[in-house]
Amino acid sequence: MSWVIKGVGAVASTGGTATEIFASLCAGRSGLGPIQGFDPTRFRAVNAYEIDDRPGPGQDVPGRATKWLLDAVGAALDDAGLPPRLDDIPVVVGTTLRELRSVELSWRDKIAFDPAELHFGTALRWRFGGVQTYTVANACAASLYGLALGADLLDCGAADTVVVAGTDTITESTYGMLDRCYPEAPDRVRPFDRERRGMLQGEGASAVVLRRCADPGHGRVRAVVRGIAVNCDAHHPSAPDAKSIAQSIREAHARAGVEPTDIDLVMLHGTGTPLNDEAEAEAIRDVFGIAATAPWMTAIKSMLGHTAGASGLHSLLTAVAAMDAGRVPPTRYLDDPIDEVADLRLVRGAAQEASMSIAQVDSFGFGGLNAVAVVEKVG
Amino acid sequence: MDTVKEVVVTGLGVAVAGLDDPAGLLAAPGDIPRSGGDDPVRRLDRRGLRYKDRATKLAMCAGRDALVDSGLVTDGPEPVLTVPGETVGVLVSSNYGNVDTICDAVATIAEHTYLGTSPMALPATSSNVIASWIAITHGLRGANLTLCNGPTSGLDAVYWAGLLIRSGRIRSALVIGVEPANEQVRHVAGGGDPDQAPHLFDGAVAMVVEDARSARERGRTPLAALGPYARRADSALAVAAVRRAEPAPVGLWCPPADGGPTPGTAHDRDPAQGTPVRVDRTRDEYPAVTDLTALLGDCSGALGVLQCVAGTAWLSTPESTGRAVLAVSGSGSFADTTGDDAAAGMMLVHPAGAEAPA
């Protein structure tokens, strides 16, 4: 079984549409900047990848993750040629932090927040009349995990069209505890670089409209999803497990009916944390063997930050656009690669022209959650 | 992959103060004191609990009991998984699970900067922390989902467990509904005013659901089977959708927090008309009513799993013969921009080929 992507939508620090985001990634533009939403005197870290839509510096407002989700879902429906109505269309929303930033503002600053808005179904009902909506808090693997759930819904005949989305804003609690964890504050996300110091969060949302390949409906098809694997390390609450990641990659290949040599592009999870980058590189080498040096690879968190629940679909949308355009965005801030990736074709410096038809997308999260998808170019 | 014909329940667990076993959920309102009773978390070995939040600890209690009850893990101080870890999934439903960690952290940062926080609490800032610890504790490597989906979340989690089994991703799943009650949760549930919050449930329940063939191969007797599920704009529509798909008469009605429609609403039957009836006074034409909100307080994300655990316990009673359980969570009271966005309905039935309980 495979599925078609009929429409896409995305919002991030570097752009308000999927097209804008891809163009700015290819141009090497980063959304990195001094933190705007929090009191900077409370932290050692100074930067993040925020969306600049607050009333003013230091003035935070609730409901931003919800707003971006609605924007991305609306864009994806429109791109699929559908009206802005969900009705019976199921929506799976992957998220790490839900509207917990709004909870923080309510608890500390007494800014009003309706508990009905802690999950995203309330806003999806309000904006699009959606009722078959699911907020899945699956950490930073959430939107790609959601893609597997959406595909399963289509397979079992529960729906003919589903929307899969992801959204996240930055909470002070996570930002502060990450700051507390790292020996030095990261100034930027440097995936696979010897000088990487850790992850910085990003903000954004992403969405796709999905249908069965056998029943693609009217209109253009953006890409084909060949297979999605999900699993759990059951190993550590935050440290990744290379062996389990490798298993999820192998399962994704098997579900997609591809071999490592078929993969032209790998969208790496690449968070720029010491542990993730080593484990991911080890898993790739384990699965691909000598074929590891063949596919192009890139890690977009260097420019978008870690968009958490939205990040898996941000990577997937980048893969789709890259295969269409024949151009792979570079991994910025990767100046001195670690030994584990030294001979891999990680795109650095400028965007790389390339002809590609099959991509692997990695997305991992706290709790040892792994989701890996294989997508194919149309035509 | 062969088609999964039936998803059954093979184990139950409860971690609710004052309750000894799942059948206790069938008690009449008032039979369980809303406070008091031993804290179920005391049943856990204290080792390794220091940095786990209350929701995680409650879930660990109920989850372990359900796994042992199902035979998926051995009983005793060092439980061992009896099936391959990658075949078992975890689904947790909780709306307020990590609200305490978030609120404490943001207050600490305001007062003491980031240096006042503990790095050990970092995983709990992510709302999947409960499912993560459950997977680690028992080596459950299959699909791992955390539903934070408002009032319907518990029934949604049970549905997704069934779907993941039917899709062949896993053979069995541990489903947990858990909510902690503390001042941070009361603040959020009360919309910023803890005095406006309803009485909140504090506890966890768990059930193991499984491909019926897998249960048979393991020599387990299924306790119940998952029936149809629907998430709709309001509770009457949800009831109508599931009753259209499952013709069995309803013997136990588990209403949503607002009481919901009677099981016959938008349907051809005319049962209890909403008057709560004690389970031991049930008659064929009147379903018994187990109102878990009246019994335990506002159960939020735990409600649907509580309903399924209570329903499974009821299906083991003699009066359940030939009849099914109907559960509804959420009201769909949505108006303007707020209220419950939807209602979910689910039915539980006797497993295929099951003999009537003696």
XYZ file of C-alpha atoms in Angstrom:
737
model
C 0.000 0.000 0.000
C 1.194 3.532 -0.738
C -0.385 6.968 -0.467
C -0.374 10.214 -2.402
C 0.266 13.685 -1.045
C -2.372 15.953 -2.543
C -1.607 19.196 -0.809
C 1.005 20.775 1.443
C 1.179 23.666 3.871
C 3.923 24.964 6.156
C 4.893 27.841 8.403
C 8.317 28.421 9.980
C 10.705 31.141 11.090
C 11.940 31.578 7.517
C 8.631 31.731 5.663
C 4.852 31.557 5.757
C 4.396 28.995 2.972
C 6.011 25.706 1.942
C 7.360 27.408 -1.202
C 8.904 30.304 0.738
C 10.487 27.961 3.250
C 12.061 25.779 0.538
C 13.373 28.808 -1.347
C 14.956 30.245 1.772
C 16.470 26.862 2.712
C 18.059 26.626 -0.740
C 19.364 30.174 -0.360
C 20.907 29.189 2.969
C 18.807 31.673 4.946
C 18.456 30.846 8.624
C 15.669 31.840 11.008
C 18.146 32.125 13.877
C 17.908 35.214 16.081
C 17.942 36.510 19.663
C 15.052 35.094 21.706
C 12.029 37.422 21.557
C 9.328 35.722 23.592
C 11.093 35.371 26.963
C 12.991 37.559 29.388
C 16.564 37.008 28.099
C 18.100 37.692 31.520
C 16.736 34.352 32.759
C 18.844 32.257 30.360
C 22.419 31.649 29.318
C 21.381 30.709 25.772
C 20.436 33.725 23.699
C 19.136 32.424 20.384
C 16.203 30.501 18.943
C 14.400 30.094 15.627
C 11.163 31.957 16.359
C 8.330 33.159 14.190
C 8.201 36.935 14.435
C 4.469 37.457 15.015
C 4.279 38.716 18.591
C 2.996 42.200 19.437
C 6.494 43.259 20.572
C 9.751 41.951 22.104
C 9.106 40.156 25.373
C 5.330 40.376 24.895
C 4.147 36.833 24.466
C 0.593 35.827 23.681
C -1.185 32.469 23.990
C -2.405 30.341 21.108
C 0.442 30.786 18.632
C 0.948 27.057 17.926
C -2.783 26.800 17.215
C -2.695 29.762 14.836
C 0.145 28.279 12.765
C -1.578 24.891 12.695
C -4.732 26.477 11.280
C -2.653 28.341 8.692
C -0.807 25.178 7.603
C -3.948 23.013 7.467
C -5.808 25.714 5.525
C -2.926 25.977 3.054
C -2.745 22.199 2.598
C -6.512 21.939 1.938
C -6.291 24.781 -0.555
C -3.240 23.253 -2.253
C -5.190 19.994 -2.613
C -8.026 21.867 -4.287
C -10.354 21.288 -1.331
C -12.636 23.870 0.290
C -11.709 25.114 3.791
C -13.981 22.518 5.405
C -12.957 19.341 7.189
C -16.339 17.823 8.077
C -15.620 14.055 8.065
C -11.945 14.349 7.074
C -9.806 13.069 9.954
C -6.891 15.214 11.105
C -3.911 13.861 13.041
C -1.921 16.656 14.692
C 1.538 15.763 15.966
C 3.022 17.969 18.664
C 5.607 17.930 21.424
C 4.380 20.800 23.559
C 0.698 21.274 22.570
C -0.428 24.687 23.888
C 1.732 24.357 26.989
C 3.279 27.778 26.309
C -0.215 29.159 26.898
C -0.325 27.192 30.173
C 2.972 28.794 31.208
C 1.602 32.274 30.506
C -1.573 31.462 32.413
C 0.253 30.069 35.461
C 2.972 32.713 35.738
C 1.432 35.833 34.201
C -2.288 35.131 34.733
C -3.016 35.516 31.022
C -6.407 33.968 30.317
C -6.394 30.514 28.728
C -9.340 28.209 28.042
C -8.452 24.580 28.884
C -10.510 23.487 25.853
C -7.688 24.927 23.748
C -5.035 22.659 25.239
C -5.793 20.223 22.399
C -6.099 21.391 18.814
C -9.473 19.840 17.996
C -11.297 22.831 19.456
C -9.696 25.266 16.992
C -10.060 22.824 14.086
C -13.772 22.558 14.875
C -14.067 26.331 15.044
C -12.136 27.104 11.861
C -12.903 24.122 9.627
C -15.809 22.262 11.253
C -13.524 19.272 11.883
C -14.652 16.662 14.420
C -12.474 13.624 13.705
C -9.398 15.302 15.069
C -6.563 13.814 17.104
C -3.872 15.636 19.047
C -0.985 13.183 19.331
C 1.763 14.319 21.688
C 4.569 12.199 20.286
C 7.505 14.455 20.972
C 9.724 15.462 18.094
C 8.761 12.427 15.984
C 5.092 13.440 16.202
C 4.161 14.588 12.706
C 5.917 11.698 10.957
C 4.365 9.314 13.501
C 1.095 11.016 12.584
C 1.755 10.262 8.927
C 1.835 6.548 9.790
C -1.455 6.902 11.674
C -3.052 8.780 8.782
C -1.917 6.109 6.340
C -3.330 3.396 8.623
C -6.677 5.239 8.732
C -6.774 5.218 4.923
C -5.747 1.554 4.752
C -8.505 0.385 7.066
C -11.086 2.334 5.064
C -11.985 4.753 7.867
C -11.564 7.662 5.433
C -10.637 8.457 1.827
C -8.830 11.690 2.664
C -6.878 12.527 5.807
C -4.903 15.555 6.915
C -1.684 15.016 8.846
C -0.106 17.998 10.531
C 2.412 19.074 13.135
C 2.805 22.237 15.180
C 4.938 23.550 18.023
C 5.977 26.714 19.732
C 8.808 27.085 22.224
C 8.081 26.728 25.930
C 10.269 28.423 28.482
C 10.340 25.251 30.539
C 11.932 23.194 27.766
C 14.190 26.043 26.628
C 15.403 26.575 30.196
C 16.000 22.917 30.958
C 17.872 22.372 27.697
C 19.997 25.369 28.694
C 20.558 23.679 32.046
C 21.591 20.392 30.384
C 24.217 21.482 27.891
C 27.774 22.131 29.093
C 27.868 25.237 26.864
C 24.907 27.122 25.440
C 24.442 26.398 21.744
C 24.599 29.589 19.670
C 23.062 27.830 16.639
C 22.187 24.327 15.475
C 25.284 22.779 13.886
C 24.276 19.295 12.749
C 27.139 16.777 12.536
C 29.780 19.427 13.230
C 32.579 18.812 15.732
C 31.686 22.121 17.398
C 28.019 21.276 17.846
C 26.816 22.099 21.329
C 23.228 21.023 21.274
C 19.810 21.807 19.919
C 17.951 25.111 19.756
C 14.214 25.088 19.330
C 12.335 26.446 16.362
C 8.698 27.322 15.783
C 6.317 26.329 13.040
C 3.670 24.071 11.622
C 3.371 21.717 8.685
C 0.538 19.802 7.040
C -0.211 17.399 4.201
C -3.404 16.083 2.628
C -3.102 12.340 2.081
C -5.108 9.815 0.036
C -4.661 6.193 -1.033
C -2.541 5.734 -4.158
C -5.264 3.561 -5.626
C -7.813 6.334 -5.117
C -5.950 9.606 -5.653
C -9.001 11.767 -6.406
C -9.017 14.702 -8.790
C -6.126 17.035 -9.443
C -2.396 17.037 -9.118
C -0.395 14.593 -6.995
C 2.530 16.185 -5.133
C 4.416 12.999 -4.217
C 3.937 9.369 -3.242
C 4.529 8.097 0.284
C 5.862 4.566 -0.122
C 6.127 3.470 3.490
C 6.366 4.686 7.081
C 7.834 2.827 10.037
C 7.380 3.744 13.693
C 8.824 2.222 16.840
C 10.092 3.000 20.334
C 13.586 2.429 21.740
C 12.270 1.562 25.222
C 15.783 2.461 26.303
C 16.121 5.996 27.746
C 13.778 8.999 28.168
C 16.011 11.320 26.130
C 19.121 9.536 24.763
C 18.669 7.838 21.377
C 19.505 4.201 20.601
C 21.323 3.677 17.277
C 20.249 0.038 17.004
C 16.564 0.896 17.334
C 16.900 3.768 14.854
C 18.511 1.362 12.386
C 15.589 -1.032 12.841
C 13.102 1.719 12.051
C 15.036 2.662 8.891
C 15.141 -1.002 7.797
C 11.427 -1.390 8.420
C 10.645 1.778 6.434
C 12.667 0.430 3.507
C 10.913 -2.932 3.731
C 7.457 -1.345 3.875
C 8.375 0.835 0.882
C 9.876 -2.080 -1.026
C 13.213 -0.304 -1.524
C 16.869 -1.097 -0.882
C 19.401 1.379 0.523
C 20.827 1.730 -3.003
C 17.430 3.091 -4.170
C 17.598 6.066 -1.803
C 18.745 9.286 -3.516
C 18.255 11.694 -0.629
C 18.248 11.357 3.144
C 16.619 14.121 5.167
C 18.516 13.663 8.417
C 16.935 14.332 11.798
C 20.234 16.132 12.588
C 19.501 18.045 15.794
C 23.082 19.082 16.457
C 23.144 17.336 19.820
C 26.211 15.184 20.444
C 24.119 12.065 21.061
C 21.587 12.335 18.206
C 24.086 13.006 15.478
C 26.349 10.128 16.471
C 23.478 7.665 16.842
C 21.872 8.715 13.561
C 25.142 8.486 11.634
C 25.833 5.072 13.146
C 22.352 3.831 12.216
C 22.665 5.102 8.632
C 26.047 3.430 8.219
C 24.708 0.223 9.736
C 21.735 0.044 7.337
C 23.354 1.437 4.202
C 26.787 -0.184 4.519
C 28.985 0.816 1.599
C 25.930 2.412 -0.063
C 25.983 5.139 2.642
C 28.216 7.336 0.503
C 25.752 7.397 -2.421
C 22.668 9.433 -1.395
C 22.710 13.161 -0.879
C 21.987 14.135 2.719
C 21.017 17.317 4.482
C 19.771 18.552 7.880
C 17.452 21.564 7.772
C 17.337 22.185 11.537
C 20.447 24.284 11.022
C 18.155 26.897 9.430
C 14.680 26.176 10.909
C 15.809 25.142 14.385
C 14.181 22.072 15.904
C 10.532 22.593 15.026
C 9.716 19.595 17.223
C 6.301 18.103 16.432
C 6.283 19.915 13.078
C 9.840 18.939 12.151
C 9.218 15.515 10.585
C 6.797 16.948 8.049
C 9.021 20.000 7.530
C 11.725 17.556 6.445
C 9.299 15.542 4.340
C 8.017 18.652 2.548
C 11.606 19.685 1.904
C 12.314 16.241 0.398
C 9.294 16.551 -1.887
C 10.293 20.048 -3.018
C 13.954 19.025 -3.427
C 13.066 16.096 -5.691
C 10.751 18.328 -7.720
C 13.286 21.116 -8.089
C 16.320 18.862 -8.451
C 18.015 20.864 -5.709
C 19.073 19.920 -2.161
C 19.321 22.700 0.452
C 22.641 22.833 2.297
C 23.251 22.024 5.943
C 24.364 25.379 7.275
C 26.864 25.801 10.089
C 28.426 22.441 9.202
C 32.057 23.461 8.847
C 34.019 20.595 10.357
C 32.129 17.282 10.018
C 32.488 14.562 12.644
C 34.368 11.431 11.543
C 31.145 9.415 11.387
C 29.882 11.482 8.427
C 33.176 12.512 6.860
C 32.673 10.412 3.721
C 28.890 10.938 3.431
C 27.492 13.310 0.810
C 26.189 15.911 3.225
C 25.378 19.022 1.211
C 27.358 21.981 2.581
C 27.930 25.550 1.562
C 25.439 26.012 -1.266
C 22.429 24.093 -2.542
C 23.325 21.030 -4.628
C 21.767 20.360 -8.024
C 20.827 16.674 -8.253
C 18.398 14.363 -9.971
C 16.521 12.369 -7.341
C 13.432 10.213 -7.198
C 13.311 8.513 -3.764
C 13.975 10.099 -0.377
C 14.193 8.820 3.171
C 12.981 11.129 5.950
C 14.154 10.624 9.550
C 12.313 11.939 12.598
C 13.162 10.996 16.172
C 11.973 12.217 19.541
C 12.225 12.071 23.319
C 11.052 8.798 24.754
C 12.977 6.932 22.056
C 10.293 7.558 19.449
C 11.424 6.899 15.884
C 9.538 7.479 12.648
C 11.048 7.014 9.202
C 9.247 7.622 5.895
C 10.138 6.856 2.295
C 8.725 9.247 -0.322
C 8.910 9.144 -4.090
C 8.797 11.835 -6.731
C 5.859 11.758 -9.100
C 6.584 11.228 -12.794
C -0.581 -9.642 6.739
C -3.702 -11.595 7.636
C -6.730 -9.527 8.480
C -7.267 -9.094 12.183
C -10.845 -10.166 12.775
C -11.272 -9.227 16.382
C -9.462 -7.117 18.966
C -10.031 -8.324 22.506
C -9.275 -7.180 26.044
C -7.012 -9.535 27.981
C -5.985 -7.611 31.076
C -7.061 -4.772 33.366
C -5.360 -2.623 35.991
C -6.494 0.136 38.323
C -4.569 2.697 40.359
C -7.317 4.605 42.122
C -7.319 5.321 45.846
C -10.022 3.273 47.578
C -10.418 0.772 44.729
C -9.110 -2.762 44.986
C -10.036 -4.069 41.553
C -11.676 -3.054 38.260
C -15.103 -4.324 39.354
C -15.053 -1.592 41.984
C -15.686 0.900 39.157
C -19.222 -0.522 38.926
C -20.024 0.816 42.399
C -22.761 3.386 42.854
C -21.734 7.055 43.260
C -20.823 7.639 46.868
C -19.706 4.068 47.477
C -16.098 5.131 46.923
C -14.971 8.054 49.038
C -13.673 10.811 46.748
C -10.683 11.296 48.977
C -8.842 9.019 51.327
C -7.753 5.464 50.800
C -4.169 4.430 50.274
C -2.328 6.260 47.537
C -1.799 3.592 44.844
C 1.656 4.986 44.097
C 2.760 3.431 47.399
C 2.549 0.054 45.677
C 5.577 0.934 43.539
C 9.141 0.174 44.457
C 10.551 3.557 45.454
C 13.760 3.003 43.478
C 13.905 5.188 40.388
C 10.776 7.182 41.228
C 12.462 10.402 42.338
C 12.239 12.343 39.080
C 9.006 10.872 37.761
C 5.878 13.014 37.848
C 2.692 11.870 39.568
C 0.932 10.937 36.340
C 3.826 8.684 35.346
C 3.817 6.933 38.729
C 0.058 6.365 38.651
C 0.328 5.023 35.099
C 3.140 2.682 36.113
C 0.916 1.152 38.831
C -2.083 0.549 36.605
C 0.027 -0.457 33.610
C 1.959 -3.109 35.490
C -1.239 -4.615 36.884
C -2.845 -4.820 33.431
C 0.256 -6.400 31.879
C 0.437 -8.991 34.654
C -3.313 -9.630 34.420
C -2.955 -10.293 30.697
C 0.066 -12.544 31.127
C 2.193 -10.297 28.916
C 4.576 -9.897 31.817
C 5.274 -12.280 34.675
C 4.186 -11.469 38.201
C 6.758 -10.842 40.906
C 9.379 -8.307 41.921
C 11.273 -8.541 38.595
C 8.578 -8.737 35.921
C 9.632 -10.230 32.578
C 7.959 -9.683 29.217
C 6.655 -12.970 27.771
C 6.327 -11.837 24.133
C 8.720 -9.963 21.790
C 8.874 -6.291 22.861
C 8.422 -4.961 19.315
C 4.961 -6.573 19.106
C 3.579 -4.573 22.047
C 2.523 -0.931 21.728
C 1.767 1.665 24.392
C -1.054 4.214 24.230
C -1.476 6.784 26.960
C -4.341 9.231 27.253
C -3.849 12.263 29.496
C -4.745 15.926 29.140
C -3.090 17.243 32.288
C -0.239 14.744 32.771
C 2.753 17.079 32.670
C 1.089 20.400 33.468
C 2.688 20.368 36.946
C 6.215 20.092 35.532
C 5.611 22.932 33.066
C 4.145 25.288 35.672
C 6.841 24.549 38.250
C 9.598 25.106 35.693
C 8.326 28.435 34.402
C 7.887 29.726 37.968
C 11.363 28.508 38.940
C 12.947 30.191 35.911
C 11.223 33.482 36.788
C 12.584 33.323 40.324
C 15.969 31.624 39.989
C 16.770 31.672 36.224
C 17.331 28.445 34.238
C 19.940 27.441 36.833
C 17.132 26.701 39.297
C 15.696 23.942 37.130
C 16.706 20.296 37.247
C 17.915 18.689 34.027
C 16.342 15.479 35.293
C 12.908 17.022 34.725
C 13.628 17.745 31.042
C 11.901 14.618 29.642
C 8.729 15.492 31.578
C 8.416 18.811 29.733
C 7.413 16.721 26.702
C 3.861 15.409 26.997
C 4.831 11.860 25.983
C 6.860 11.279 29.134
C 4.362 8.804 30.637
C 4.309 6.505 27.603
C 8.066 6.773 27.436
C 8.600 5.494 31.000
C 6.038 2.719 30.554
C 7.880 1.514 27.423
C 11.254 1.655 29.173
C 10.002 -0.092 32.307
C 8.645 -3.111 30.443
C 10.670 -3.098 27.201
C 7.644 -2.365 24.999
C 9.160 -1.415 21.645
C 6.082 -1.229 19.419
C 4.229 1.901 18.335
C 4.041 4.323 21.243
C 1.337 7.006 21.248
C 0.227 9.728 23.629
C -3.256 11.091 23.009
C -3.939 14.495 24.569
C -7.241 14.909 22.840
C -9.576 16.573 25.296
C -12.601 14.873 26.867
C -12.736 12.079 24.242
C -9.059 11.255 24.573
C -9.458 7.957 26.459
C -11.877 6.373 23.983
C -9.724 7.748 21.162
C -6.701 5.951 22.622
C -8.585 2.639 22.850
C -9.685 3.089 19.231
C -6.148 3.837 18.031
C -4.860 0.767 19.877
C -7.336 -1.344 17.927
C -6.388 0.358 14.676
C -2.659 -0.189 15.199
C -3.370 -3.876 15.861
C -5.608 -4.151 12.781
C -2.988 -2.419 10.642
C -0.463 -5.074 11.692
C 1.971 -2.659 13.345
C 1.585 -4.383 16.716
C -0.143 -7.499 18.103
C -1.104 -6.085 21.463
C -1.151 -2.762 23.256
C -1.193 -1.436 26.772
C -3.703 1.426 26.942
C -3.552 3.729 29.953
C -5.838 6.586 30.974
C -4.333 8.795 33.657
C -4.874 12.224 35.193
C -3.168 13.728 38.250
C -4.987 16.176 40.514
C -2.823 18.975 41.895
C -2.940 22.761 42.203
C -1.431 23.302 38.752
C -4.048 21.103 37.104
C -6.845 22.794 39.082
C -5.556 26.160 37.845
C -5.680 25.049 34.203
C -8.948 23.094 34.479
C -10.547 26.097 36.170
C -9.480 28.401 33.329
C -7.024 30.219 35.599
C -9.185 30.036 38.738
C -8.758 26.820 40.742
C -12.060 27.501 42.516
C -13.833 27.118 39.170
C -12.322 23.680 38.544
C -14.601 20.678 39.023
C -13.650 17.934 41.473
C -10.800 16.224 39.622
C -10.048 12.527 39.313
C -6.599 11.503 40.488
C -5.586 8.075 39.276
C -4.954 5.733 36.394
C -6.504 2.700 34.772
C -5.064 0.390 32.159
C -6.121 -2.355 29.811
C -4.328 -4.726 27.464
C -5.954 -5.088 24.056
C -4.814 -7.728 21.656
C -5.435 -9.502 18.380
C -7.841 -12.311 19.361
C -5.608 -14.880 17.633
C -2.625 -13.739 19.611
C -4.624 -14.085 22.834
C -5.703 -17.590 21.830
C -2.143 -18.596 20.966
C -1.068 -17.459 24.420
C -3.892 -19.443 25.970
C -5.638 -16.388 27.382
C -9.388 -16.059 27.722
C -10.550 -12.750 26.271
C -12.563 -10.624 28.685
C -14.271 -8.423 26.087
C -14.001 -7.390 22.451
C -13.742 -3.860 21.059
C -16.868 -2.859 19.183
C -17.452 0.114 16.913
C -16.151 3.612 17.671
C -17.092 7.017 16.314
C -15.990 10.610 16.994
C -18.800 12.952 16.014
C -20.011 16.525 16.461
C -22.158 15.629 19.471
C -22.928 12.695 21.724
C -26.275 11.805 20.110
C -24.565 11.450 16.738
C -21.767 9.386 18.265
C -24.309 7.069 19.934
C -26.283 6.703 16.726
C -23.133 5.890 14.713
C -21.907 3.109 16.973
C -25.366 1.615 17.551
C -25.941 1.426 13.808
C -22.754 -0.644 13.560
C -23.441 -2.919 16.567
C -26.958 -4.311 16.949
C -26.518 -5.908 20.393
C -28.784 -4.424 23.080
C -27.011 -2.162 25.537
C -26.797 -3.579 29.029
C -24.391 -1.044 30.501
C -24.389 2.653 29.734
C -21.293 4.710 30.642
C -22.330 8.319 30.077
C -20.035 11.291 29.416
C -19.385 13.931 32.062
C -22.521 15.926 31.213
C -24.796 12.876 31.303
C -25.141 12.807 27.535
C -28.060 11.396 25.648
C -29.684 8.205 26.817
C -28.510 5.237 24.774
C -31.728 5.282 22.789
C -31.426 8.868 21.608
C -31.487 9.169 17.835
C -32.193 5.476 17.772
C -35.025 3.010 17.822
C -34.906 1.973 21.433
C -36.191 3.708 24.506
C -34.090 2.661 27.457
C -33.333 4.259 30.764
C -34.206 7.861 29.919
C -31.203 9.035 31.803
C -32.268 7.967 35.284
C -29.196 6.467 36.939
C -29.901 2.857 37.813
C -27.647 0.878 40.100
C -25.960 -2.004 38.379
C -27.534 -4.583 40.692
C -31.049 -3.370 39.867
C -30.640 -3.778 36.122
C -33.425 -5.239 34.010
C -33.325 -6.455 30.435
C -34.952 -3.398 28.982
C -33.089 -0.904 31.147
C -29.332 -0.628 30.923
C -27.396 -0.339 34.123
C -25.640 2.991 34.406
C -22.051 3.461 35.470
C -21.407 7.184 35.661
C -17.694 7.392 36.373
C -17.756 11.184 36.626
C -20.340 10.961 39.414
C -18.238 8.260 41.048
C -14.744 9.720 40.724
C -14.952 13.365 39.638
C -13.974 14.926 36.327
C -11.832 12.238 34.688
C -10.805 14.212 31.575
C -8.401 12.138 29.456
C -8.781 9.102 31.707
C -12.566 8.836 31.314
C -12.720 6.716 28.165
C -10.252 4.157 29.471
C -12.085 4.071 32.819
C -15.308 3.380 30.914
C -13.715 0.542 28.952
C -12.185 -0.997 32.078
C -15.526 -0.759 33.911
C -17.313 -2.111 30.843
C -14.950 -5.061 30.591
C -15.495 -5.831 34.272
C -19.261 -5.688 33.717
C -19.034 -8.096 30.766
C -17.760 -10.665 33.262
C -21.008 -10.474 35.265
C -23.948 -12.839 34.647
C -26.374 -10.018 33.804
C -24.254 -9.079 30.782
C -25.258 -12.154 28.797
C -26.283 -11.211 25.278
C -25.764 -7.523 25.917
C -23.146 -4.891 25.182
C -21.536 -1.850 26.799
C -21.985 1.647 25.406
C -19.576 4.394 26.462
C -19.560 8.043 25.457
C -16.930 10.660 26.337
C -17.231 14.353 25.562
C -20.403 16.251 24.820
C -19.775 18.146 21.601
C -21.170 21.158 23.456
C -19.060 23.357 21.181
C -20.478 26.838 20.606
C -18.723 29.903 19.183
C -15.107 29.070 19.947
C -15.206 26.907 23.063
C -16.749 23.859 24.696
C -16.134 20.181 23.888
C -15.141 19.971 20.237
C -16.681 16.530 19.790
C -18.043 13.412 21.458
C -16.719 9.884 21.019
C -18.733 6.716 21.392
C -17.537 3.152 21.688
C -19.147 -0.221 22.321
C -17.639 -3.243 24.023
C -19.111 -6.661 23.372
C -18.657 -10.246 24.447
C -15.795 -11.869 22.523
C -16.834 -14.090 19.621
C -17.511 -17.648 20.744
C -17.409 -16.686 24.398
C -19.607 -18.705 26.681
C -22.012 -16.813 28.839
C -20.466 -16.129 32.234
C -21.694 -18.552 34.859
